[in-house]
Tab-separated table of C-alpha atoms in Angstrom:
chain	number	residue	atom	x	y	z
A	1	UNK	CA	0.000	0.000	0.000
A	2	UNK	CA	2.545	2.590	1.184
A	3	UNK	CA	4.447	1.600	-2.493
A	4	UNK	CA	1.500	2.122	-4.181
A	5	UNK	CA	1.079	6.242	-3.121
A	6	UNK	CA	4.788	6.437	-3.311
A	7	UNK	CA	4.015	5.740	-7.117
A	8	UNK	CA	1.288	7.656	-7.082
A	9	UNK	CA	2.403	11.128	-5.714
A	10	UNK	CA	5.862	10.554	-7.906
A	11	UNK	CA	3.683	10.120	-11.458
A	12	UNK	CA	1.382	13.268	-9.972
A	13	UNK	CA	4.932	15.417	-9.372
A	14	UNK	CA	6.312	14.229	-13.201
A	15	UNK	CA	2.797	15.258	-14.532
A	16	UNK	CA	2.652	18.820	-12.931
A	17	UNK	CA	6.055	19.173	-13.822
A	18	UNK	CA	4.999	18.547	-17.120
A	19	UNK	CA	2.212	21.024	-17.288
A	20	UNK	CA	4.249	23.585	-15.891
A	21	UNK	CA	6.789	23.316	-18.178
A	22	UNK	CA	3.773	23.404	-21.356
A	23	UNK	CA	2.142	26.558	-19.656
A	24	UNK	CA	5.715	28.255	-19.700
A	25	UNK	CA	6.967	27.124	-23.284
A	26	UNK	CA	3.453	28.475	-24.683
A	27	UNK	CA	3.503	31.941	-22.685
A	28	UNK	CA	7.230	32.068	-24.212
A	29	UNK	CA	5.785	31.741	-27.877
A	30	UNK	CA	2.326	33.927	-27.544
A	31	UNK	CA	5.438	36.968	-26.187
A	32	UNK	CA	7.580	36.099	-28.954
A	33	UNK	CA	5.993	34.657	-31.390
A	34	UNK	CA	8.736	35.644	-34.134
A	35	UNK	CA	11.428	33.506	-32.317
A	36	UNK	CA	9.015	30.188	-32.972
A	37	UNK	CA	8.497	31.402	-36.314
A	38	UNK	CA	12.067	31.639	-36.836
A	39	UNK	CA	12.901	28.379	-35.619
A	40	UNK	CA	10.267	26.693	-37.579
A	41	UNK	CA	11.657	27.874	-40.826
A	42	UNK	CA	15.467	27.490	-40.565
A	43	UNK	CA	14.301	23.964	-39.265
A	44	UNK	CA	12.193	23.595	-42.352
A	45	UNK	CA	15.696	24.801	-44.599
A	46	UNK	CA	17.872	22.613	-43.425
A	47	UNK	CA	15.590	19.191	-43.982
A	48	UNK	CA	14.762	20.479	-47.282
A	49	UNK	CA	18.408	21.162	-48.007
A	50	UNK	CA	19.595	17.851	-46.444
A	51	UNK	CA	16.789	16.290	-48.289
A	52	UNK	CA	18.036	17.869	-51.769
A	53	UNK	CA	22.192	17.204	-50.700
A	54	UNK	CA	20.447	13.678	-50.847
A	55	UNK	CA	19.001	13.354	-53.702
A	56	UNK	CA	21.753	14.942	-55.836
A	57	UNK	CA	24.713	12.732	-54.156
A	58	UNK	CA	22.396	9.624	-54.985
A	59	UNK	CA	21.842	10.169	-58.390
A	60	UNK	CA	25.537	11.228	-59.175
A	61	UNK	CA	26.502	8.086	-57.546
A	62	UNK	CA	24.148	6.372	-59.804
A	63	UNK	CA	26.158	8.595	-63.003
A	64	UNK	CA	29.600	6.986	-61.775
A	65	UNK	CA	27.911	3.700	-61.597
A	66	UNK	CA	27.803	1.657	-58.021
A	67	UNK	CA	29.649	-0.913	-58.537
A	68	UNK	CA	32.172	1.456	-58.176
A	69	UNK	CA	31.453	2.671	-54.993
A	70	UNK	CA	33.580	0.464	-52.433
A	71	UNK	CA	32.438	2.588	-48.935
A	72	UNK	CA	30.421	5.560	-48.146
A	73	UNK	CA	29.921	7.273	-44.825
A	74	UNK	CA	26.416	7.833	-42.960
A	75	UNK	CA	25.648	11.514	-44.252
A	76	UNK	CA	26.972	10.865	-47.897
A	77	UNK	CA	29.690	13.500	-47.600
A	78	UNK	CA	32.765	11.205	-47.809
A	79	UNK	CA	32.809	8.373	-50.591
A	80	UNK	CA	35.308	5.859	-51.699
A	81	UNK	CA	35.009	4.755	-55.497
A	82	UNK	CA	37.165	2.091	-56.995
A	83	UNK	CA	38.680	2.933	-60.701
A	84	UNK	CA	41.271	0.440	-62.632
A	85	UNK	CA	43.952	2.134	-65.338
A	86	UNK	CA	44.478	0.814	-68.690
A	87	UNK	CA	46.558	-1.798	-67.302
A	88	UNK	CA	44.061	-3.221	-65.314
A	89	UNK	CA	45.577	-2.361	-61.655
A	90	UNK	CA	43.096	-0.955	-59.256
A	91	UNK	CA	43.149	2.255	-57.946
A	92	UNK	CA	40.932	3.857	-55.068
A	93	UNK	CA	40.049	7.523	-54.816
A	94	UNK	CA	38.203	8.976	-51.545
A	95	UNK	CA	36.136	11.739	-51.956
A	96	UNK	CA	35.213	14.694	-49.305
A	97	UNK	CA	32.013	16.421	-50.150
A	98	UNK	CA	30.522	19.609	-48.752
A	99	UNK	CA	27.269	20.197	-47.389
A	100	UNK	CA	26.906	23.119	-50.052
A	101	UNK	CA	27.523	20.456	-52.678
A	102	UNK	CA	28.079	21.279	-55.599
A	103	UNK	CA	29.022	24.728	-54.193
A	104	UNK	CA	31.928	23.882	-53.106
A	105	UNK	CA	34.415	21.618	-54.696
A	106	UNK	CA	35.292	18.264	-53.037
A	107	UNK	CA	38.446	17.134	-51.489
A	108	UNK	CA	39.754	14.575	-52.865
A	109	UNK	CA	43.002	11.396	-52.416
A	110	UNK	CA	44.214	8.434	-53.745
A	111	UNK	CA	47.310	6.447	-53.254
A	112	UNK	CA	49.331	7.816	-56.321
A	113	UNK	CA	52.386	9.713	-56.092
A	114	UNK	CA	50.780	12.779	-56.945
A	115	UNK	CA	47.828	14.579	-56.874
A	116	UNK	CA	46.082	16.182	-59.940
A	117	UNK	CA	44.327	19.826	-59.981
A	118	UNK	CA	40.874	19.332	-59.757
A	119	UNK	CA	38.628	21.155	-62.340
A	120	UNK	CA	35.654	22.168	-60.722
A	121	UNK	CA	32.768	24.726	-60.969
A	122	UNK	CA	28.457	24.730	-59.492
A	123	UNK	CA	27.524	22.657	-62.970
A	124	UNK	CA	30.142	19.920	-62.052
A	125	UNK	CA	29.312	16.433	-60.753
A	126	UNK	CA	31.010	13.243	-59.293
A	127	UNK	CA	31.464	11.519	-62.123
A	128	UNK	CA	33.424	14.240	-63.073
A	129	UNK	CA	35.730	13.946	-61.048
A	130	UNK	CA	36.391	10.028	-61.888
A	131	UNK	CA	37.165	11.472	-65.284
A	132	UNK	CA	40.091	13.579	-64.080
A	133	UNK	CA	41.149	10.647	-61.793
A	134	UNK	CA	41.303	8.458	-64.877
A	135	UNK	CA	43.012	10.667	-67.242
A	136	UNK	CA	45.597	11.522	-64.116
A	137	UNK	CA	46.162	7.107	-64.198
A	138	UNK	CA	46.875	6.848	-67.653
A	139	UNK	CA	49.914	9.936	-67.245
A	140	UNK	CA	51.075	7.887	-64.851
A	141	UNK	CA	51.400	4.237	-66.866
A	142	UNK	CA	54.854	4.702	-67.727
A	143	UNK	CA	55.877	5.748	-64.322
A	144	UNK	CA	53.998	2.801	-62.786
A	145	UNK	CA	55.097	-0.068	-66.162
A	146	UNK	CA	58.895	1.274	-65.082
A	147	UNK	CA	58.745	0.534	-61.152
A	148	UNK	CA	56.863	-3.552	-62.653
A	149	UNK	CA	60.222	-3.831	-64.779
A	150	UNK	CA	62.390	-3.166	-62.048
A	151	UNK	CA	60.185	-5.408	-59.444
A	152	UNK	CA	60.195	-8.007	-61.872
A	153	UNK	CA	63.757	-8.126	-63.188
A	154	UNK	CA	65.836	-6.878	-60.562
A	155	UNK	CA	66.287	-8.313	-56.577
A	156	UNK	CA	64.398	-5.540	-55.002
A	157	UNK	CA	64.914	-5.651	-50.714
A	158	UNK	CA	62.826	-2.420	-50.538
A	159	UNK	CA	59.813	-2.018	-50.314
A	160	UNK	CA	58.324	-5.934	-50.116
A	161	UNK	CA	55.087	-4.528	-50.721
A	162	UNK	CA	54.996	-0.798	-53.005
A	163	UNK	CA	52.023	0.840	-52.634
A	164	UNK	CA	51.252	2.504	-56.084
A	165	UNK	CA	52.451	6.461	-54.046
A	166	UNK	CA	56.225	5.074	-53.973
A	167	UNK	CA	58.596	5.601	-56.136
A	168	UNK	CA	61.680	4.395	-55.157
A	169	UNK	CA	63.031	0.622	-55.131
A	170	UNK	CA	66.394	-0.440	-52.648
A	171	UNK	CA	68.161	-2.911	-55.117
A	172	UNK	CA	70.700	-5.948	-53.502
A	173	UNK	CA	73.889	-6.136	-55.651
A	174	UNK	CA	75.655	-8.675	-54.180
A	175	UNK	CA	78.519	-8.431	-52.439
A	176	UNK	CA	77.082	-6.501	-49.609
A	177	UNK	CA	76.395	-3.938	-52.087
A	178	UNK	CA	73.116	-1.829	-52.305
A	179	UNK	CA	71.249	0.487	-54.879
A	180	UNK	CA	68.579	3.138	-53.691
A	181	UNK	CA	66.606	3.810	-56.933
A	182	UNK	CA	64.718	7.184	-56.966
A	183	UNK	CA	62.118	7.434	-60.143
A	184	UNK	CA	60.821	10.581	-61.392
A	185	UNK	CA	56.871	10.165	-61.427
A	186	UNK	CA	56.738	13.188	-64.160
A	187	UNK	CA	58.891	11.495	-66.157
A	188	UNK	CA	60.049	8.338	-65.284
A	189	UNK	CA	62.695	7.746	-68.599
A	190	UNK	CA	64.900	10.310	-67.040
A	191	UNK	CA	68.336	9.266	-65.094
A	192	UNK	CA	66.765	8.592	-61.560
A	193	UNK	CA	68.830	9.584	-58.602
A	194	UNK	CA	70.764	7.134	-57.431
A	195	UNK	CA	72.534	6.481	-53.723
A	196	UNK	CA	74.520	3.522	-53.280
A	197	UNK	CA	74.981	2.115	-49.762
A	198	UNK	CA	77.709	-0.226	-48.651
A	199	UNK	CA	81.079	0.212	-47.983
A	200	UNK	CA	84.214	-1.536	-50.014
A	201	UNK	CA	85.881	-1.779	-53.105
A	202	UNK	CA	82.719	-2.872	-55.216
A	203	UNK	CA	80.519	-0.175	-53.807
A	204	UNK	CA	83.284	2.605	-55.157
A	205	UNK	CA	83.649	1.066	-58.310
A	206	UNK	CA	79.988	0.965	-59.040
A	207	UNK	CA	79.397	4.896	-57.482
A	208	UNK	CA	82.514	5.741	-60.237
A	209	UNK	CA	81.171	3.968	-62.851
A	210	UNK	CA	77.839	5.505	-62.627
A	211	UNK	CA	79.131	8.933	-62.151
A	212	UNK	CA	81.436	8.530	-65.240
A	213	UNK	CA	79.159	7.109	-67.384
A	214	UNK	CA	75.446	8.903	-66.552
A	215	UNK	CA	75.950	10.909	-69.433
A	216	UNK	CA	75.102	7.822	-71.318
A	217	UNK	CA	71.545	7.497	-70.175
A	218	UNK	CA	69.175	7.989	-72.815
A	219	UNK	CA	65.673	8.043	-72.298
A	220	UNK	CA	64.663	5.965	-75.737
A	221	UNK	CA	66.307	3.048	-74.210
A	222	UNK	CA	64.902	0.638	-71.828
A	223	UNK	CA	65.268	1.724	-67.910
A	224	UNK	CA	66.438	-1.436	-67.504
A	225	UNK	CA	69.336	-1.355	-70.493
A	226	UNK	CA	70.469	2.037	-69.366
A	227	UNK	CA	71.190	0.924	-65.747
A	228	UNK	CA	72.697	-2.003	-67.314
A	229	UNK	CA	75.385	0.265	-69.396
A	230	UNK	CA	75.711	2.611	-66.885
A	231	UNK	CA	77.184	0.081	-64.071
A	232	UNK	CA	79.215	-1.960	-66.711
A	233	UNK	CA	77.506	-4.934	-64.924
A	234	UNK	CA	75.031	-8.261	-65.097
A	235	UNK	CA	71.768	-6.657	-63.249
A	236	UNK	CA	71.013	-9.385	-60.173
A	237	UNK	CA	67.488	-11.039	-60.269
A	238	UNK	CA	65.538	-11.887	-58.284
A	239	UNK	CA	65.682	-14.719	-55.897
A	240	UNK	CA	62.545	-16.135	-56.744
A	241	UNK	CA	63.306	-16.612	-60.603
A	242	UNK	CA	67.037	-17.916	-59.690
A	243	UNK	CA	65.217	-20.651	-58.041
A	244	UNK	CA	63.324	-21.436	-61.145
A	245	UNK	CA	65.948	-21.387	-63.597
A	246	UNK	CA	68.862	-23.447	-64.022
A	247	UNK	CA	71.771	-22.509	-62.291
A	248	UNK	CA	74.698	-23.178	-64.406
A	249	UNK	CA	78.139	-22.949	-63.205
A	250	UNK	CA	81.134	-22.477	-65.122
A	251	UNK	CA	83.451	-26.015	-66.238
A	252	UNK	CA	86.105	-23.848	-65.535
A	253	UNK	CA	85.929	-21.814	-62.211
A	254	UNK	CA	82.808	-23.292	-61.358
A	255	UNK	CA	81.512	-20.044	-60.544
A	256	UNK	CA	77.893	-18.986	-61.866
A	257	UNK	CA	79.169	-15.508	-62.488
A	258	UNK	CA	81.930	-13.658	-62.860
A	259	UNK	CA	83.144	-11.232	-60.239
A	260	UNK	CA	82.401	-7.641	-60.367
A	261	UNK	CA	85.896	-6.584	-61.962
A	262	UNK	CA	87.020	-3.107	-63.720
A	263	UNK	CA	89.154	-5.149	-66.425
A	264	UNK	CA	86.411	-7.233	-66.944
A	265	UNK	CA	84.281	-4.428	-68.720
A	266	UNK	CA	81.064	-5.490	-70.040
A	267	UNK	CA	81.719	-9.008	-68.911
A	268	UNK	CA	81.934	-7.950	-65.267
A	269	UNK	CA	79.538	-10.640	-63.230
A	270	UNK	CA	77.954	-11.619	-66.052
A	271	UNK	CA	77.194	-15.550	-66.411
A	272	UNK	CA	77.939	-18.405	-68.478
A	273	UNK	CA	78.069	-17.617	-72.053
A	274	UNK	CA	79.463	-20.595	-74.170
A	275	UNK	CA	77.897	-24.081	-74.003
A	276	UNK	CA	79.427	-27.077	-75.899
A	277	UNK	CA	77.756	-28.419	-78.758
A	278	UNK	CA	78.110	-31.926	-77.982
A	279	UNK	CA	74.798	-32.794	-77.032
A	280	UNK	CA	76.165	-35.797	-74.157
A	281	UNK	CA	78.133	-33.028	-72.578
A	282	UNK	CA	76.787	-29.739	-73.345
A	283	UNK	CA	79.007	-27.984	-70.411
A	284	UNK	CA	78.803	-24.635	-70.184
A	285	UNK	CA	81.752	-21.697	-69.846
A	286	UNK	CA	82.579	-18.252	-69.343
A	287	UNK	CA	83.526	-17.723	-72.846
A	288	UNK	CA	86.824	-15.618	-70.558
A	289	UNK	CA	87.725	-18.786	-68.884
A	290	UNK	CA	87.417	-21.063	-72.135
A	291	UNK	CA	90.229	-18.774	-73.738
A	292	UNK	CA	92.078	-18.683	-70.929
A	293	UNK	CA	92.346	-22.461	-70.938
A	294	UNK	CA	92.570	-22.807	-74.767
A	295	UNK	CA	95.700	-20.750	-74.241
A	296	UNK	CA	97.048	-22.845	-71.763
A	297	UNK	CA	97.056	-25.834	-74.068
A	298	UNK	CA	99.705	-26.374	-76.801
A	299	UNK	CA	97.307	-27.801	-79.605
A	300	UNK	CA	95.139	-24.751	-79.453
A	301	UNK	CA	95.106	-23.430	-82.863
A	302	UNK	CA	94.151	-19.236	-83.297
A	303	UNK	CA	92.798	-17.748	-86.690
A	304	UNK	CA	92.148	-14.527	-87.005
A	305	UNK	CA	90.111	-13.819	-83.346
A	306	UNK	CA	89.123	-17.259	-83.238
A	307	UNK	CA	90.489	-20.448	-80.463
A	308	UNK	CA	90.153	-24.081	-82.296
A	309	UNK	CA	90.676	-26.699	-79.260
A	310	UNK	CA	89.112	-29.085	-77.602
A	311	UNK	CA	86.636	-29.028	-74.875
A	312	UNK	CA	88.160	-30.077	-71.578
A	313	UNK	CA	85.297	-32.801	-70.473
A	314	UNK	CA	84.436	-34.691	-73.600
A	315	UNK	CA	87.188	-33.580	-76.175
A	316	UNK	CA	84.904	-32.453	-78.826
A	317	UNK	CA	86.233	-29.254	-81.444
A	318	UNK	CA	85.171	-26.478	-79.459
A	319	UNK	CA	85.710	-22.464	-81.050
A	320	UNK	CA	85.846	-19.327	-79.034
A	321	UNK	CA	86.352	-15.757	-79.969
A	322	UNK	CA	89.255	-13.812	-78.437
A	323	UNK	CA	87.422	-10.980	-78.475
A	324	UNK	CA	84.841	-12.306	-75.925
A	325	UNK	CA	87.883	-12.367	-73.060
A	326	UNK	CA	88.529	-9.294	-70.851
A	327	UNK	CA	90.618	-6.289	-72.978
């Protein structure tokens, strides 16, 4: 019982409360009645100007197309789209919208390594803006087909996994010997800079050779070719593809490669380059160490630039030009 008017004066307290509040709110509105009015309509202007924000965001994303759209926040202002170049890599650009849109022009990012000016005026629309995103991917193909050369040909350390915004590539030598390749997004067939980290003998002769020969570069060429000519030396691959291919080692030295060498010139650690032709033995030489041998061997015969002997494992005629050896 004594629960039951404890319940019963606490719901009458809430309900005068109530009223008293009601009588006061409407005194407050019949003494000003412009401040209600006011209220009212600004209330009125925003839900008809969220409403229209809305509308237009929906239907523009509708213009770009959504299967494009990969996220998109509560409110519609920010928006993720996903857009692949003419090489078929995917690319995703987030977009910041305004309230006031298209008042105001968006901001926008994307993980490239740089940004494009956006073109943008109170007719423009999302879609756009994927235009200019598109176009701004296909300027940057050659920057992008130059840094997939390098990854695949070369035994990048750094970075394991690019994103598409770097543009730089830490190459392993050998021989405790390291390459920091910087490529120039606005025009990636230009001499990159180069920094070469290590310490020793090889690490000088590779900083002299590219300082004495970077004159050479020539942006026709293949990136790949000029760094090739500028070092003097056999580009390393990758450890992956070493695995997969045969590893042949000289009959001679049995070294896979030559060593990094000024007097070897364009042979320096390059690989095997001369394979018998006898099909049962079909050992393979460094063309250097065959002549060297030869030489060594009074039956060798010479005519003109060319070694007639015989092959030191299965004694078949084997020929090799002089001019193939270190000069």
């Amino acid at each position: 019982m004594v629960l039951l008017l404890l319940l019963y004066f606490s719901f009458g307290g809430w309900l005068y409360l109530q009223v008293k509040i009601k009588i006061k709110r409407t005194n407050c509105l019949l003494k000003f009645p412009h401040v209600y009015e006011c209220a009212e309509q600004r209330r009125c202007r925003e839900m008809v100007e969220s409403s229209t924000f809305y509308r237009a965001v929906y239907s523009e994303i509708e213009e770009v197309g959504w299967e494009h759209l990969v996220r998109f926040g509560g409110d519609l202002t920010s928006l993720s789209f996903r857009i692949l170049d003419g090489k078929g890599r995917m690319h995703i650009i987030e977009i910041q919208l305004d309230k006031t849109h298209p008042k105001w022009p968006p901001s926008i990012s994307a993980d490239v390594p740089y940004m494009f000016d956006l073109k943008w005026s109170t007719h423009s629309r999302l879609k756009d803006v994927v235009q200019q995103f598109k176009k701004h991917l296909e300027k940057l193909q050659a920057f992008w087909s130059t840094l997939d050369d390098i990854d695949r040909s070369l035994w990048v350390i750094d970075p394991k996994q690019a994103s598409p915004a770097v543009s730089y590539r830490q190459i392993n030598m050998g021989n405790d010997c390291f390459i920091m390749l910087s490529i120039n997004a606005f025009d990636p067939r230009s001499l990159p800079e180069c920094r070469f980290i290590g310490s020793g003998p090889i690490v000088n002769l590779l900083r002299n050779r590219w300082r004495r020969n970077s004159k050479r570069w020539i942006k026709d060429k293949q990136f790949l070719e000029n760094l090739k000519c500028l070092l003097e030396t056999q580009l390393p691959i990758p450890p992956d593809v070493q695995k997969n291919e045969q590893q042949v080692e000289c009959g001679i030295c049995y070294a896979q490669s030559l060593p990094i060498d000024e007097e070897l010139r364009h042979k320096s650690g390059t690989g095997t380059d001369y394979t018998c032709d006898n099909t049962s033995c079909k050992r393979a030489f460094h063309s250097i160490c065959l002549v060297d041998w030869l030489r060594s061997i009074t039956t060798t015969r010479q005519s003109f630039d060319v070694l007639f002997g015989s092959c030191p494992y299965c004694s078949e005629p084997v020929a090799v030009k002089i001019d193939s050896m270190k000069k």
